XYZ file of C-alpha atoms in Angstrom:
284
model
C 5.454 -34.678 -10.264
C 5.362 -32.282 -6.860
C 9.424 -33.053 -6.619
C 9.926 -32.779 -10.497
C 8.053 -29.233 -10.408
C 9.478 -27.459 -7.084
C 13.032 -29.465 -6.581
C 13.311 -28.221 -3.285
C 13.635 -29.631 0.106
C 10.781 -31.407 1.882
C 9.047 -29.239 4.238
C 6.386 -29.892 6.734
C 3.890 -27.544 8.285
C 2.393 -28.864 11.675
C -1.179 -27.594 13.563
C -1.510 -26.932 16.940
C -4.353 -29.307 16.487
C -2.091 -31.923 15.392
C -3.009 -31.475 11.853
C 0.284 -32.053 9.538
C 0.706 -30.905 5.955
C 3.789 -31.921 3.735
C 5.229 -29.408 0.697
C 8.499 -28.274 -0.060
C 11.104 -25.526 1.539
C 10.086 -22.372 0.344
C 12.876 -19.300 1.377
C 15.325 -19.919 4.460
C 16.099 -23.664 5.562
C 15.061 -24.195 9.158
C 11.986 -23.912 11.853
C 9.848 -20.885 12.587
C 6.834 -21.145 15.119
C 3.589 -18.259 15.057
C 0.389 -18.134 15.004
C -1.275 -18.812 11.596
C -4.041 -16.543 10.028
C -4.940 -16.322 6.112
C -4.765 -13.485 3.884
C -7.749 -13.577 0.336
C -5.756 -10.787 -1.232
C -5.009 -12.055 -4.895
C -2.378 -9.727 -4.811
C -0.075 -7.563 -2.729
C 2.183 -10.308 -1.219
C 4.812 -8.253 -0.583
C 2.646 -5.478 1.071
C 1.833 -8.518 3.179
C 4.735 -10.149 4.048
C 6.396 -6.102 5.057
C 3.142 -5.341 6.952
C 4.469 -4.999 10.835
C 0.486 -5.989 11.624
C 2.143 -10.075 10.835
C 4.785 -9.681 13.407
C 4.364 -13.141 15.013
C 2.684 -14.396 12.461
C 2.570 -17.689 10.021
C 0.713 -16.063 6.836
C -1.195 -18.517 4.728
C -2.012 -17.253 1.099
C -5.366 -18.632 -0.508
C -4.459 -17.599 -3.813
C -2.829 -20.471 -5.420
C -0.251 -18.941 -7.410
C 1.899 -16.437 -5.368
C 5.281 -14.300 -7.073
C 4.347 -14.267 -10.478
C 4.961 -10.475 -10.635
C 7.946 -10.571 -8.344
C 9.212 -7.945 -5.741
C 10.284 -4.350 -6.480
C 11.712 -1.771 -4.397
C 8.920 0.364 -4.054
C 5.856 -1.900 -2.454
C 6.984 -2.254 1.223
C 4.809 -1.570 3.909
C 8.330 -1.118 6.280
C 11.911 -1.721 6.221
C 12.138 -5.404 6.246
C 9.421 -8.691 5.976
C 7.390 -9.003 9.307
C 5.987 -12.099 9.378
C 7.340 -14.949 11.103
C 6.861 -17.828 8.268
C 5.001 -17.719 4.719
C 2.428 -20.313 3.353
C 1.743 -20.817 -0.793
C 0.126 -23.315 -2.599
C 2.710 -22.456 -5.784
C 5.902 -20.024 -6.066
C 5.811 -18.678 -9.572
C 8.813 -20.194 -11.440
C 8.411 -17.033 -13.935
C 8.970 -13.119 -12.637
C 7.016 -10.980 -15.436
C 6.837 -7.194 -14.344
C 8.957 -4.101 -15.617
C 8.428 -2.989 -11.801
C 10.443 -6.208 -10.327
C 13.898 -6.506 -9.395
C 13.929 -9.715 -7.746
C 11.927 -13.248 -7.160
C 9.807 -14.032 -3.814
C 11.777 -16.922 -3.647
C 15.040 -15.059 -3.209
C 13.429 -12.146 -1.209
C 12.463 -14.687 1.445
C 16.123 -16.215 1.503
C 17.850 -12.902 1.902
C 15.720 -11.870 4.852
C 16.132 -15.329 6.152
C 12.182 -16.267 6.437
C 11.390 -19.770 6.595
C 8.394 -20.811 4.481
C 6.639 -23.977 3.085
C 4.494 -24.314 -0.880
C 2.977 -27.212 -2.192
C 0.179 -27.554 0.465
C -3.363 -27.424 0.133
C -3.450 -23.671 1.220
C -7.225 -24.290 1.172
C -7.813 -26.949 3.214
C -5.920 -24.871 6.390
C -7.569 -22.090 5.644
C -10.893 -24.186 5.918
C -9.294 -25.142 9.304
C -8.757 -21.857 10.826
C -11.631 -20.835 9.700
C -13.776 -23.583 11.513
C -11.578 -24.111 15.068
C -10.371 -20.630 14.851
C -6.772 -19.116 15.024
C -3.933 -21.431 16.459
C -0.170 -21.683 16.114
C 1.854 -23.575 13.618
C 5.345 -25.069 13.015
C 6.967 -25.006 9.514
C 10.297 -26.794 9.441
C 12.407 -27.682 6.175
C 15.014 -29.332 8.568
C 15.532 -32.278 9.782
C 13.799 -32.586 12.565
C 11.078 -35.376 14.029
C 7.583 -34.717 14.432
C 7.543 -35.200 18.057
C 10.236 -32.733 18.882
C 8.271 -30.374 16.730
C 5.188 -30.896 18.373
C 6.858 -30.082 21.508
C 8.686 -26.451 20.440
C 4.817 -25.853 19.269
C 2.930 -26.692 22.409
C 5.765 -24.910 24.369
C 5.024 -21.576 22.051
C 2.735 -19.080 23.742
C -0.432 -17.826 22.047
C -1.432 -13.688 21.027
C -3.466 -13.418 23.733
C -1.538 -10.920 26.079
C 1.011 -10.101 24.059
C 2.729 -6.875 23.315
C 4.502 -6.681 19.611
C 3.940 -2.822 19.299
C 7.066 -2.683 21.477
C 9.227 -5.022 19.192
C 7.944 -3.100 15.453
C 7.277 0.207 16.537
C 10.736 2.745 15.464
C 13.227 3.381 17.882
C 13.342 7.124 18.125
C 10.524 9.968 16.884
C 11.282 10.928 12.868
C 10.237 12.702 10.411
C 8.032 11.262 7.526
C 8.370 14.398 5.005
C 9.007 17.735 5.306
C 7.301 20.543 6.946
C 6.022 22.603 4.843
C 2.883 20.926 5.022
C -1.338 22.348 5.610
C -1.473 20.268 8.795
C 0.721 18.548 11.315
C -0.139 15.272 12.360
C 1.454 13.089 15.224
C 1.623 9.522 14.150
C 1.962 7.161 17.112
C 3.828 3.885 15.849
C 2.407 1.031 16.919
C 3.708 -1.037 13.857
C 2.742 2.025 10.923
C 2.419 0.638 7.461
C 4.475 3.156 5.185
C 1.121 3.467 2.574
C -0.823 5.202 5.314
C 1.873 7.836 6.174
C 1.781 8.190 2.070
C -1.710 9.013 2.083
C -1.314 11.229 4.658
C 1.370 13.177 3.135
C -0.762 13.250 0.024
C -4.037 14.797 1.904
C -1.402 17.728 2.790
C 0.053 16.795 6.255
C 3.179 16.881 7.872
C 3.779 14.072 9.636
C 5.987 13.211 12.781
C 6.725 9.663 13.702
C 6.880 8.888 17.116
C 7.654 5.282 18.893
C 4.770 3.559 20.795
C 6.136 4.372 24.261
C 5.820 8.144 23.572
C 4.374 10.239 26.310
C 1.575 12.920 26.510
C 4.031 15.480 26.803
C 6.258 14.670 23.917
C 3.217 14.980 21.656
C 1.730 17.958 22.870
C 5.490 19.444 22.388
C 4.861 18.929 18.922
C 1.848 21.131 18.810
C -0.110 18.640 16.374
C -3.715 19.754 14.587
C -4.069 15.726 14.881
C -2.916 12.426 16.428
C -2.767 9.618 14.522
C -2.803 5.616 16.301
C -1.209 3.180 13.837
C -1.979 -0.340 13.096
C 0.064 -2.973 14.609
C 0.045 -6.657 16.053
C -0.568 -7.975 19.192
C -2.921 -7.747 21.997
C -3.902 -4.275 22.160
C -5.247 -4.330 25.919
C -1.802 -5.839 26.623
C -0.298 -2.214 24.985
C -1.281 -0.408 28.791
C 1.478 2.617 28.151
C 0.120 3.273 24.990
C -3.623 3.026 26.371
C -2.325 5.452 29.253
C -0.791 8.095 26.822
C -4.160 7.992 24.904
C -5.787 8.812 27.975
C -3.965 11.747 28.594
C -4.036 13.066 25.018
C -8.403 12.319 25.219
C -8.066 15.362 27.391
C -6.713 17.863 25.555
C -8.963 18.562 22.282
C -7.124 17.599 19.637
C -8.700 15.133 17.288
C -7.568 11.828 17.320
C -8.202 8.613 14.548
C -6.480 5.341 14.472
C -6.583 2.285 12.487
C -6.575 -1.608 13.378
C -4.586 -1.811 16.737
C -4.761 2.313 16.898
C -8.822 2.201 16.768
C -8.303 -0.519 19.245
C -6.384 1.367 21.598
C -8.210 3.739 21.788
C -11.424 2.268 22.420
C -9.586 0.944 25.180
C -8.567 4.168 26.728
C -12.126 5.474 26.194
C -13.072 2.452 28.631
C -14.516 -0.356 26.017
C -13.435 -3.891 26.427
C -11.585 -6.103 23.248
C -11.300 -9.343 22.492
C -9.886 -11.588 20.341
C -11.766 -13.185 17.279
C -12.095 -16.521 16.360
C -9.809 -15.745 12.770
C -9.220 -12.182 11.665
C -10.075 -11.680 8.357
C -6.921 -10.509 6.257
C -7.494 -9.212 2.750
C -7.934 -6.330 0.395
C -10.133 -3.580 1.225
């Protein structure tokens, strides 16, 4: 039944603990490795795929039916898909939404993202919930389990990994026009576009700076406030960002952060961070 339903290449997902899930290819044919996490959102798969906070991760959707409203040009959180791989129970064969311009399957293929469908994603989620975060490997190519496990064992974990430098912008840019009530300097550790949209809605002119920005560059902009963005990886590894925030804290300018940015602010103030057993990812 499954073979007829999907009509796909066989694919497999191997976990760090040795568990193997067999399913069918979704997206690019190939191999990908990353840290497994799950998202409980019933909608928002396009935002999840393009959220830079998921850089380096294989994202599992707990909702069994994904892709039914397709893909559009407005709901992206960055310029490209950021996840390393995508894991779902079932891709919708029909796309039905007036805003849709493409299907999930085509979107993954165009962005060369390897995924898998047809597995028990709730069983996978239970493993992650009970045993904690771990690496995994998705393969839809003809590679033996033994060779895949060797690749998986050699892949580093997230601890000590600075991914902000991978997803940040290359140079500073203006998000919107300067004709606004407030000036906000946003440091991009992997910023989501919707955060910028919401700040703009509140009357903010936003200039986005790379993660490696110096405190002098920020101060030369003369901001009313400084925003530290979300992002992927270990916050303690972003030592240059922590140093910059420590210097900015002396300048009597309001500073606020979300996700990784909030953790960097805490580290700059002397707090310590540690990795949770598994992060909860859902819709607020």
